[in-house]
Amino acid sequence: MLAASPATTLLVGTRKGLFDFDASGTTPHIRALHFAGAPCSAVLADPRDGTWYAALDHGHFGCKLHRSDDRGATWQEVATPAYPADASDDASGDATTQLLWCLEAGHPEQPGTLWCGTIPGGLFRSDDRGESWSLVRSLWDRPERKEWFGGGFDLPGLHSISVDPRGPGRMAIGVSCGGAWRTTDDGATWELSTGMSADFMPPDRQLDDAIQDPHRVVRCSTDPDVLWTQHHNGIFRSTDDCRTWQRIETAPVSSFGFALAVHPTDGDTAWFVPAEVDEVRIPVDGRMIVNRTSDGGATFTTTRDGLPQQHAYHLVYRHGLDVDGSGQRLAMASTTGSMWCSNDGGEQFQSITDHLPPVACVRWC
Amino acid sequence: MATVVFAKAFRRHVECPDELVTGSSLREVMEGYFVMHPGTRSYVLDELGAVRKHVTVFLNSNQISDRRHLTDALGPNDTVHVFQALSGG
């Protein structure tokens, strides 16, 4: 399958707004800032119709969702995913939307369908481009949800939604801390994947699939049986459409981190941004690196070229790394406001800026 | 009947002019205001109908006592002030 043309726009959601980068040249530069001062927690450029969506997290006024039909020239506030009153229970307390953590376009055969992952763990669906949303009760009402707990936040969060291109109704999701799940019937039923392990649990619960902490779950677009996970306790790979996971032990320096990207046309190629484990969460020895495998995790190459190699204390969040449709352009941005890009599949990076607000997400389009 | 006044911080995001609204409880008055300006509801209340954690509502000079059900009684010349709480980040 031919790779797509390189992306020409890069959207960056930050603590102080959504930045639109013109990436038509080799070095992206800021074209516009939208929602100045408002935290942008997720962004989507819908590949089916070009619509942009921006999820905001107003500190005072709650989460909001905005839509643009003209690439940011104008924005319209649309409905925000909201929990129905009967979603509250002993496990969740008063269930209300705390964060819109990820936004994904539905399958091309379901135009207008959007998916949104939230804290405290609910998956929401819209079939009208965000005009209305409904909680996916088949997942929310699973008895295992009462075992979920927060990872990085007080409450559980659904951060990864991976639509399977082979047909509408097939999808995988990831929850911190609630494992990785798949559906093949448009969300009517859900299957919990197996094979991850959690060092943060008592010994007899470490293999409990329902409390795993996959920090990020990403599928290969053209090899959709292949998914990768950057888990709290290492890297895992699935080659059977999120049914089972195998641990990858070969990553150098550290296998802890949050972000990952998967090559769009090669399921053996993936990128990771390691950090020193758990209690520290900064680059090992203050040196920023990217680990890349191109053989399914048998071996890794560590890239340092273009990345700071002394006293660098960046952390890249779950959605802070992205690869474009060509598989050649990578963007990576940190909680301390630096961003780097690569035009050669991660062989080398270039610094784009050190002056952004803390970055939540980057997305090529 | 009460006057509802929103702080400037809201006006960056949603149209919320001062309005004179009929009602004998805070709930009645706010529901009346939301009918006039539907976009304001989600900025003030969460989906369960409670005042958002980082929003404060004053009845004249005093904070309301019932943030969950908005049962505070209102008189004819009262003013409801809706502010962003300083806790809100």
GROMACS .gro file of C-alpha atoms in nm:
model
  454
    1MET     CA    1   0.000   0.000   0.000
    2LEU     CA    2   0.130   0.341  -0.093
    3ALA     CA    3   0.203   0.577   0.192
    4ALA     CA    4   0.012   0.902   0.213
    5SER     CA    5   0.172   1.233   0.126
    6PRO     CA    6   0.349   1.406   0.412
    7ALA     CA    7   0.124   1.607   0.641
    8THR     CA    8   0.127   1.984   0.601
    9THR     CA    9  -0.041   2.094   0.925
   10LEU     CA   10   0.038   2.015   1.285
   11LEU     CA   11  -0.213   2.083   1.564
   12VAL     CA   12  -0.078   2.113   1.918
   13GLY     CA   13  -0.306   2.119   2.223
   14THR     CA   14  -0.151   2.296   2.522
   15ARG     CA   15  -0.224   2.427   2.870
   16LYS     CA   16  -0.292   2.768   2.715
   17GLY     CA   17  -0.472   2.692   2.390
   18LEU     CA   18  -0.457   2.513   2.056
   19PHE     CA   19  -0.166   2.598   1.828
   20ASP     CA   20  -0.197   2.556   1.451
   21PHE     CA   21   0.145   2.500   1.289
   22ASP     CA   22   0.202   2.544   0.918
   23ALA     CA   23   0.408   2.237   0.834
   24SER     CA   24   0.411   2.275   0.456
   25GLY     CA   25   0.785   2.331   0.470
   26THR     CA   26   1.044   2.120   0.648
   27THR     CA   27   1.028   2.331   0.966
   28PRO     CA   28   0.680   2.389   1.110
   29HIS     CA   29   0.598   2.737   1.234
   30ILE     CA   30   0.302   2.879   1.427
   31ARG     CA   31   0.021   3.002   1.204
   32ALA     CA   32  -0.246   3.065   1.468
   33LEU     CA   33  -0.338   3.027   1.834
   34HIS     CA   34  -0.697   2.933   1.910
   35PHE     CA   35  -0.869   2.955   2.251
   36ALA     CA   36  -0.584   3.152   2.407
   37GLY     CA   37  -0.561   3.076   2.777
   38ALA     CA   38  -0.786   2.770   2.772
   39PRO     CA   39  -0.636   2.424   2.822
   40CYS     CA   40  -0.684   2.208   2.513
   41SER     CA   41  -0.690   1.842   2.617
   42ALA     CA   42  -0.758   1.674   2.283
   43VAL     CA   43  -0.777   1.764   1.916
   44LEU     CA   44  -0.903   1.585   1.608
   45ALA     CA   45  -0.874   1.669   1.240
   46ASP     CA   46  -1.133   1.435   1.091
   47PRO     CA   47  -0.972   1.275   0.784
   48ARG     CA   48  -1.315   1.202   0.634
   49ASP     CA   49  -1.432   1.560   0.592
   50GLY     CA   50  -1.156   1.788   0.719
   51THR     CA   51  -1.348   1.907   1.025
   52TRP     CA   52  -1.142   2.013   1.324
   53TYR     CA   53  -1.253   1.943   1.681
   54ALA     CA   54  -1.095   2.089   1.995
   55ALA     CA   55  -1.169   1.965   2.347
   56LEU     CA   56  -1.121   2.232   2.612
   57ASP     CA   57  -1.080   2.190   2.985
   58HIS     CA   58  -1.181   2.518   3.142
   59GLY     CA   59  -1.065   2.515   3.499
   60HIS     CA   60  -1.381   2.687   3.615
   61PHE     CA   61  -1.648   2.612   3.363
   62GLY     CA   62  -1.600   2.245   3.285
   63CYS     CA   63  -1.511   2.065   2.965
   64LYS     CA   64  -1.630   2.198   2.632
   65LEU     CA   65  -1.609   2.080   2.272
   66HIS     CA   66  -1.567   2.311   1.973
   67ARG     CA   67  -1.590   2.233   1.602
   68SER     CA   68  -1.451   2.416   1.301
   69ASP     CA   69  -1.558   2.355   0.941
   70ASP     CA   70  -1.299   2.597   0.802
   71ARG     CA   71  -0.971   2.484   0.957
   72GLY     CA   72  -0.990   2.716   1.253
   73ALA     CA   73  -1.111   3.035   1.084
   74THR     CA   74  -1.430   3.006   1.291
   75TRP     CA   75  -1.536   2.774   1.574
   76GLN     CA   76  -1.875   2.662   1.702
   77GLU     CA   77  -1.933   2.518   2.048
   78VAL     CA   78  -2.112   2.183   2.018
   79ALA     CA   79  -2.238   1.940   2.280
   80THR     CA   80  -2.005   1.807   2.546
   81PRO     CA   81  -2.020   1.439   2.640
   82ALA     CA   82  -2.212   1.429   2.967
   83TYR     CA   83  -2.296   1.144   3.201
   84PRO     CA   84  -2.663   1.059   3.257
   85ALA     CA   85  -2.780   1.071   3.617
   86ASP     CA   86  -2.813   0.694   3.640
   87ALA     CA   87  -2.446   0.646   3.552
   88SER     CA   88  -2.351   0.737   3.907
   89ASP     CA   89  -2.289   0.445   4.139
   90ASP     CA   90  -2.084   0.342   4.438
   91ALA     CA   91  -1.776   0.290   4.221
   92SER     CA   92  -1.776   0.626   4.047
   93GLY     CA   93  -1.961   0.844   4.293
   94ASP     CA   94  -2.126   1.130   4.110
   95ALA     CA   95  -2.024   1.056   3.753
   96THR     CA   96  -1.953   1.381   3.572
   97THR     CA   97  -1.721   1.460   3.286
   98GLN     CA   98  -1.383   1.558   3.428
   99LEU     CA   99  -1.177   1.555   3.108
  100LEU     CA  100  -1.222   1.491   2.737
  101TRP     CA  101  -0.905   1.287   2.697
  102CYS     CA  102  -0.923   1.161   2.339
  103LEU     CA  103  -1.125   1.221   2.026
  104GLU     CA  104  -1.134   0.991   1.725
  105ALA     CA  105  -1.318   0.980   1.396
  106GLY     CA  106  -1.546   0.684   1.334
  107HIS     CA  107  -1.508   0.442   1.047
  108PRO     CA  108  -1.534   0.596   0.697
  109GLU     CA  109  -1.856   0.401   0.644
  110GLN     CA  110  -2.004   0.578   0.949
  111PRO     CA  111  -1.978   0.945   0.844
  112GLY     CA  112  -2.054   1.181   1.129
  113THR     CA  113  -1.967   0.924   1.393
  114LEU     CA  114  -1.716   1.039   1.655
  115TRP     CA  115  -1.579   0.870   1.964
  116CYS     CA  116  -1.464   1.043   2.281
  117GLY     CA  117  -1.278   0.897   2.578
  118THR     CA  118  -1.319   1.070   2.911
  119ILE     CA  119  -1.224   1.080   3.274
  120PRO     CA  120  -1.388   0.913   3.475
  121GLY     CA  121  -1.361   0.632   3.219
  122GLY     CA  122  -1.669   0.658   2.999
  123LEU     CA  123  -1.667   0.608   2.623
  124PHE     CA  124  -1.904   0.839   2.436
  125ARG     CA  125  -2.041   0.820   2.082
  126SER     CA  126  -2.180   1.090   1.857
  127ASP     CA  127  -2.348   1.016   1.523
  128ASP     CA  128  -2.400   1.379   1.428
  129ARG     CA  129  -2.055   1.540   1.434
  130GLY     CA  130  -2.073   1.628   1.800
  131GLU     CA  131  -2.421   1.779   1.810
  132SER     CA  132  -2.517   1.513   2.065
  133TRP     CA  133  -2.340   1.239   2.257
  134SER     CA  134  -2.439   0.921   2.437
  135LEU     CA  135  -2.250   0.718   2.694
  136VAL     CA  136  -2.167   0.368   2.571
  137ARG     CA  137  -2.347   0.182   2.847
  138SER     CA  138  -2.233  -0.162   2.734
  139LEU     CA  139  -1.882  -0.071   2.848
  140TRP     CA  140  -1.973   0.154   3.141
  141ASP     CA  141  -2.200  -0.116   3.285
  142ARG     CA  142  -1.941  -0.393   3.268
  143PRO     CA  143  -1.892  -0.526   3.623
  144GLU     CA  144  -1.513  -0.500   3.579
  145ARG     CA  145  -1.539  -0.120   3.568
  146LYS     CA  146  -1.594  -0.116   3.942
  147GLU     CA  147  -1.236  -0.241   3.974
  148TRP     CA  148  -1.091   0.040   3.764
  149PHE     CA  149  -0.895   0.318   3.935
  150GLY     CA  150  -0.712   0.633   3.843
  151GLY     CA  151  -0.370   0.645   3.682
  152GLY     CA  152  -0.224   0.995   3.687
  153PHE     CA  153  -0.566   1.133   3.782
  154ASP     CA  154  -0.798   1.068   4.072
  155LEU     CA  155  -1.039   0.873   3.854
  156PRO     CA  156  -1.002   0.621   3.569
  157GLY     CA  157  -0.954   0.760   3.220
  158LEU     CA  158  -1.019   0.629   2.870
  159HIS     CA  159  -0.735   0.768   2.661
  160SER     CA  160  -0.703   0.547   2.354
  161ILE     CA  161  -0.961   0.468   2.087
  162SER     CA  162  -0.843   0.272   1.788
  163VAL     CA  163  -1.096   0.226   1.510
  164ASP     CA  164  -1.028  -0.080   1.297
  165PRO     CA  165  -1.024   0.014   0.929
  166ARG     CA  166  -1.147  -0.331   0.823
  167GLY     CA  167  -1.505  -0.243   0.891
  168PRO     CA  168  -1.741  -0.033   1.102
  169GLY     CA  169  -1.804  -0.157   1.450
  170ARG     CA  170  -1.455  -0.290   1.520
  171MET     CA  171  -1.254  -0.096   1.774
  172ALA     CA  172  -1.005  -0.123   2.059
  173ILE     CA  173  -0.978   0.107   2.358
  174GLY     CA  174  -0.733   0.162   2.642
  175VAL     CA  175  -0.808   0.270   3.000
  176SER     CA  176  -0.578   0.384   3.282
  177CYS     CA  177  -0.625   0.181   3.492
  178GLY     CA  178  -0.877  -0.054   3.335
  179GLY     CA  179  -0.698  -0.256   3.068
  180ALA     CA  180  -0.745  -0.274   2.692
  181TRP     CA  181  -1.073  -0.382   2.539
  182ARG     CA  182  -1.207  -0.466   2.194
  183THR     CA  183  -1.546  -0.476   2.028
  184THR     CA  184  -1.645  -0.623   1.693
  185ASP     CA  185  -2.016  -0.542   1.707
  186ASP     CA  186  -2.014  -0.163   1.722
  187GLY     CA  187  -1.988  -0.152   2.098
  188ALA     CA  188  -2.274  -0.387   2.179
  189THR     CA  189  -2.035  -0.620   2.360
  190TRP     CA  190  -1.676  -0.590   2.480
  191GLU     CA  191  -1.390  -0.835   2.524
  192LEU     CA  192  -1.113  -0.766   2.774
  193SER     CA  193  -0.767  -0.836   2.637
  194THR     CA  194  -0.518  -1.045   2.829
  195GLY     CA  195  -0.142  -1.070   2.870
  196MET     CA  196  -0.030  -0.749   3.040
  197SER     CA  197   0.106  -0.746   3.392
  198ALA     CA  198   0.107  -0.481   3.662
  199ASP     CA  199   0.385  -0.443   3.918
  200PHE     CA  200   0.177  -0.184   4.102
  201MET     CA  201  -0.064  -0.453   4.225
  202PRO     CA  202  -0.035  -0.720   4.494
  203PRO     CA  203   0.121  -1.041   4.361
  204ASP     CA  204  -0.204  -1.225   4.310
  205ARG     CA  205  -0.358  -0.935   4.116
  206GLN     CA  206  -0.069  -0.851   3.884
  207LEU     CA  207  -0.213  -1.048   3.593
  208ASP     CA  208  -0.565  -0.914   3.646
  209ASP     CA  209  -0.654  -0.788   3.299
  210ALA     CA  210  -0.917  -0.542   3.422
  211ILE     CA  211  -0.681  -0.319   3.622
  212GLN     CA  212  -0.388  -0.290   3.382
  213ASP     CA  213  -0.247   0.053   3.303
  214PRO     CA  214  -0.185   0.075   2.929
  215HIS     CA  215  -0.067   0.435   2.901
  216ARG     CA  216  -0.141   0.436   2.529
  217VAL     CA  217  -0.280   0.183   2.279
  218VAL     CA  218  -0.218   0.242   1.906
  219ARG     CA  219  -0.300   0.029   1.602
  220CYS     CA  220  -0.120  -0.001   1.268
  221SER     CA  221  -0.363   0.136   1.011
  222THR     CA  222  -0.282  -0.109   0.733
  223ASP     CA  223  -0.190  -0.409   0.946
  224PRO     CA  224  -0.481  -0.377   1.187
  225ASP     CA  225  -0.420  -0.698   1.378
  226VAL     CA  226  -0.107  -0.528   1.514
  227LEU     CA  227  -0.138  -0.292   1.811
  228TRP     CA  228   0.127  -0.156   2.044
  229THR     CA  229   0.095  -0.047   2.404
  230GLN     CA  230   0.318   0.167   2.620
  231HIS     CA  231   0.216   0.027   2.958
  232HIS     CA  232   0.306   0.155   3.303
  233ASN     CA  233   0.531  -0.147   3.340
  234GLY     CA  234   0.677  -0.177   2.992
  235ILE     CA  235   0.602  -0.222   2.624
  236PHE     CA  236   0.353  -0.477   2.492
  237ARG     CA  237   0.251  -0.580   2.141
  238SER     CA  238  -0.055  -0.759   2.009
  239THR     CA  239  -0.070  -0.937   1.673
  240ASP     CA  240  -0.424  -1.068   1.710
  241ASP     CA  241  -0.636  -0.754   1.717
  242CYS     CA  242  -0.610  -0.674   2.087
  243ARG     CA  243  -0.697  -1.021   2.213
  244THR     CA  244  -0.359  -1.100   2.369
  245TRP     CA  245  -0.043  -0.904   2.446
  246GLN     CA  246   0.320  -1.007   2.449
  247ARG     CA  247   0.578  -0.817   2.651
  248ILE     CA  248   0.866  -0.659   2.455
  249GLU     CA  249   1.177  -0.669   2.672
  250THR     CA  250   1.439  -0.530   2.437
  251ALA     CA  251   1.392  -0.153   2.459
  252PRO     CA  252   1.718   0.011   2.570
  253VAL     CA  253   1.760   0.273   2.844
  254SER     CA  254   1.405   0.242   2.980
  255SER     CA  255   1.078   0.080   2.882
  256PHE     CA  256   0.876   0.323   3.095
  257GLY     CA  257   0.699   0.611   2.926
  258PHE     CA  258   0.365   0.738   2.810
  259ALA     CA  259   0.368   0.816   2.437
  260LEU     CA  260   0.403   0.589   2.139
  261ALA     CA  261   0.348   0.612   1.765
  262VAL     CA  262   0.300   0.328   1.518
  263HIS     CA  263   0.400   0.344   1.152
  264PRO     CA  264   0.083   0.371   0.943
  265THR     CA  265   0.186   0.104   0.690
  266ASP     CA  266   0.432  -0.111   0.885
  267GLY     CA  267   0.319  -0.280   1.203
  268ASP     CA  268   0.677  -0.373   1.289
  269THR     CA  269   0.779  -0.009   1.324
  270ALA     CA  270   0.697   0.196   1.633
  271TRP     CA  271   0.847   0.484   1.832
  272PHE     CA  272   0.863   0.535   2.209
  273VAL     CA  273   0.979   0.819   2.435
  274PRO     CA  274   1.137   0.660   2.743
  275ALA     CA  275   1.153   0.814   3.087
  276GLU     CA  276   1.304   0.704   3.415
  277VAL     CA  277   1.055   0.484   3.588
  278ASP     CA  278   0.754   0.573   3.772
  279GLU     CA  279   0.862   0.776   4.071
  280VAL     CA  280   1.089   1.004   3.865
  281ARG     CA  281   0.934   1.059   3.518
  282ILE     CA  282   1.214   1.256   3.357
  283PRO     CA  283   1.458   1.148   3.084
  284VAL     CA  284   1.713   0.899   3.211
  285ASP     CA  285   2.030   1.092   3.308
  286GLY     CA  286   1.868   1.412   3.178
  287ARG     CA  287   1.913   1.296   2.816
  288MET     CA  288   1.616   1.306   2.583
  289ILE     CA  289   1.586   1.006   2.349
  290VAL     CA  290   1.342   0.829   2.118
  291ASN     CA  291   1.349   0.451   2.083
  292ARG     CA  292   1.248   0.305   1.748
  293THR     CA  293   1.194  -0.053   1.644
  294SER     CA  294   1.148  -0.164   1.285
  295ASP     CA  295   1.137  -0.538   1.345
  296GLY     CA  296   0.842  -0.581   1.576
  297GLY     CA  297   1.042  -0.517   1.891
  298ALA     CA  298   1.323  -0.767   1.833
  299THR     CA  299   1.568  -0.476   1.834
  300PHE     CA  300   1.554  -0.101   1.892
  301THR     CA  301   1.751   0.197   1.770
  302THR     CA  302   1.796   0.492   2.005
  303THR     CA  303   1.786   0.838   1.850
  304ARG     CA  304   1.962   1.124   2.026
  305ASP     CA  305   2.040   1.339   1.722
  306GLY     CA  306   1.867   1.675   1.760
  307LEU     CA  307   1.743   1.607   2.112
  308PRO     CA  308   1.887   1.771   2.426
  309GLN     CA  309   2.153   1.553   2.586
  310GLN     CA  310   2.218   1.731   2.912
  311HIS     CA  311   1.993   1.859   3.187
  312ALA     CA  312   1.678   1.786   2.990
  313TYR     CA  313   1.376   1.724   3.211
  314HIS     CA  314   1.099   1.687   2.958
  315LEU     CA  315   0.808   1.450   2.989
  316VAL     CA  316   0.600   1.362   2.683
  317TYR     CA  317   0.240   1.283   2.768
  318ARG     CA  318   0.031   1.005   2.613
  319HIS     CA  319  -0.079   1.205   2.309
  320GLY     CA  320   0.240   1.410   2.281
  321LEU     CA  321   0.393   1.204   1.997
  322ASP     CA  322   0.247   1.150   1.651
  323VAL     CA  323   0.352   1.020   1.312
  324ASP     CA  324   0.189   1.138   0.992
  325GLY     CA  325   0.033   0.924   0.719
  326SER     CA  326   0.360   0.902   0.528
  327GLY     CA  327   0.536   0.743   0.822
  328GLN     CA  328   0.820   0.993   0.782
  329ARG     CA  329   0.715   1.299   0.981
  330LEU     CA  330   0.717   1.275   1.359
  331ALA     CA  331   0.624   1.544   1.608
  332MET     CA  332   0.693   1.528   1.980
  333ALA     CA  333   0.626   1.790   2.246
  334SER     CA  334   0.675   1.804   2.620
  335THR     CA  335   0.526   1.920   2.945
  336THR     CA  336   0.793   2.188   2.958
  337GLY     CA  337   0.693   2.340   2.627
  338SER     CA  338   0.953   2.212   2.385
  339MET     CA  339   0.870   2.054   2.052
  340TRP     CA  340   1.081   1.854   1.809
  341CYS     CA  341   1.004   1.719   1.463
  342SER     CA  342   1.163   1.463   1.237
  343ASN     CA  343   1.127   1.440   0.860
  344ASP     CA  344   1.307   1.108   0.821
  345GLY     CA  345   1.116   0.863   1.035
  346GLY     CA  346   1.297   0.952   1.354
  347GLU     CA  347   1.658   0.917   1.237
  348GLN     CA  348   1.712   1.272   1.356
  349PHE     CA  349   1.503   1.544   1.514
  350GLN     CA  350   1.510   1.923   1.494
  351SER     CA  351   1.403   2.160   1.766
  352ILE     CA  352   1.096   2.358   1.664
  353THR     CA  353   1.041   2.568   1.977
  354ASP     CA  354   1.117   2.574   2.349
  355HIS     CA  355   0.846   2.824   2.432
  356LEU     CA  356   0.510   2.651   2.418
  357PRO     CA  357   0.287   2.607   2.722
  358PRO     CA  358   0.284   2.251   2.860
  359VAL     CA  359   0.173   2.024   2.576
  360ALA     CA  360  -0.107   1.767   2.605
  361CYS     CA  361  -0.132   1.647   2.245
  362VAL     CA  362   0.013   1.679   1.896
  363ARG     CA  363  -0.159   1.572   1.577
  364TRP     CA  364  -0.059   1.583   1.210
  365CYS     CA  365  -0.320   1.652   0.948
  366MET     CA  366  -3.799   3.809   4.061
  367ALA     CA  367  -3.424   3.852   4.082
  368THR     CA  368  -3.146   4.000   3.880
  369VAL     CA  369  -2.884   3.756   3.754
  370VAL     CA  370  -2.537   3.896   3.694
  371PHE     CA  371  -2.244   3.700   3.552
  372ALA     CA  372  -1.881   3.790   3.613
  373LYS     CA  373  -1.670   3.906   3.322
  374ALA     CA  374  -1.477   3.579   3.310
  375PHE     CA  375  -1.783   3.403   3.168
  376ARG     CA  376  -1.831   3.654   2.891
  377ARG     CA  377  -1.517   3.543   2.710
  378HIS     CA  378  -1.684   3.212   2.643
  379VAL     CA  379  -2.060   3.254   2.635
  380GLU     CA  380  -2.316   3.531   2.599
  381CYS     CA  381  -2.452   3.604   2.948
  382PRO     CA  382  -2.605   3.952   2.985
  383ASP     CA  383  -2.767   4.071   3.306
  384GLU     CA  384  -3.131   3.963   3.319
  385LEU     CA  385  -3.433   4.012   3.544
  386VAL     CA  386  -3.579   3.664   3.598
  387THR     CA  387  -3.899   3.543   3.767
  388GLY     CA  388  -3.878   3.284   4.045
  389SER     CA  389  -3.889   3.234   4.420
  390SER     CA  390  -3.592   2.998   4.451
  391LEU     CA  391  -3.246   3.002   4.305
  392ARG     CA  392  -3.331   2.693   4.099
  393GLU     CA  393  -3.635   2.862   3.946
  394VAL     CA  394  -3.445   3.178   3.867
  395MET     CA  395  -3.147   3.000   3.715
  396GLU     CA  396  -3.368   2.769   3.509
  397GLY     CA  397  -3.544   3.080   3.383
  398TYR     CA  398  -3.212   3.235   3.291
  399PHE     CA  399  -3.100   2.917   3.111
  400VAL     CA  400  -3.416   2.928   2.899
  401MET     CA  401  -3.321   3.279   2.793
  402HIS     CA  402  -2.955   3.187   2.735
  403PRO     CA  403  -2.925   2.809   2.692
  404GLY     CA  404  -2.552   2.814   2.630
  405THR     CA  405  -2.484   2.928   2.986
  406ARG     CA  406  -2.618   2.620   3.164
  407SER     CA  407  -2.314   2.396   3.124
  408TYR     CA  408  -2.083   2.677   3.233
  409VAL     CA  409  -2.261   2.705   3.569
  410LEU     CA  410  -2.397   2.356   3.642
  411ASP     CA  411  -2.257   2.008   3.588
  412GLU     CA  412  -2.465   1.739   3.423
  413LEU     CA  413  -2.621   1.644   3.756
  414GLY     CA  414  -2.754   1.996   3.806
  415ALA     CA  415  -2.515   2.099   4.082
  416VAL     CA  416  -2.309   2.418   4.077
  417ARG     CA  417  -1.970   2.341   3.924
  418LYS     CA  418  -1.690   2.288   4.171
  419HIS     CA  419  -1.505   2.599   4.059
  420VAL     CA  420  -1.803   2.832   4.021
  421THR     CA  421  -1.937   3.037   4.310
  422VAL     CA  422  -2.285   3.182   4.335
  423PHE     CA  423  -2.372   3.467   4.568
  424LEU     CA  424  -2.719   3.573   4.670
  425ASN     CA  425  -2.666   3.945   4.725
  426SER     CA  426  -2.354   3.944   4.949
  427ASN     CA  427  -2.362   3.587   5.073
  428GLN     CA  428  -2.267   3.258   4.916
  429ILE     CA  429  -2.562   3.029   4.853
  430SER     CA  430  -2.607   2.746   5.100
  431ASP     CA  431  -2.732   2.470   4.867
  432ARG     CA  432  -2.498   2.417   4.573
  433ARG     CA  433  -2.651   2.080   4.486
  434HIS     CA  434  -3.023   2.155   4.461
  435LEU     CA  435  -3.021   2.538   4.453
  436THR     CA  436  -3.304   2.566   4.702
  437ASP     CA  437  -3.205   2.906   4.845
  438ALA     CA  438  -3.511   3.132   4.858
  439LEU     CA  439  -3.511   3.458   4.664
  440GLY     CA  440  -3.694   3.781   4.728
  441PRO     CA  441  -3.819   4.030   4.468
  442ASN     CA  442  -3.520   4.262   4.480
  443ASP     CA  443  -3.243   4.010   4.518
  444THR     CA  444  -2.939   3.985   4.296
  445VAL     CA  445  -2.771   3.659   4.200
  446HIS     CA  446  -2.399   3.699   4.124
  447VAL     CA  447  -2.225   3.416   3.936
  448PHE     CA  448  -1.847   3.419   3.967
  449GLN     CA  449  -1.553   3.198   3.879
  450ALA     CA  450  -1.412   3.056   4.203
  451LEU     CA  451  -1.049   3.139   4.271
  452SER     CA  452  -0.989   2.768   4.321
  453GLY     CA  453  -1.048   2.699   3.956
  454GLY     CA  454  -0.703   2.712   3.805
   0.00000   0.00000   0.00000
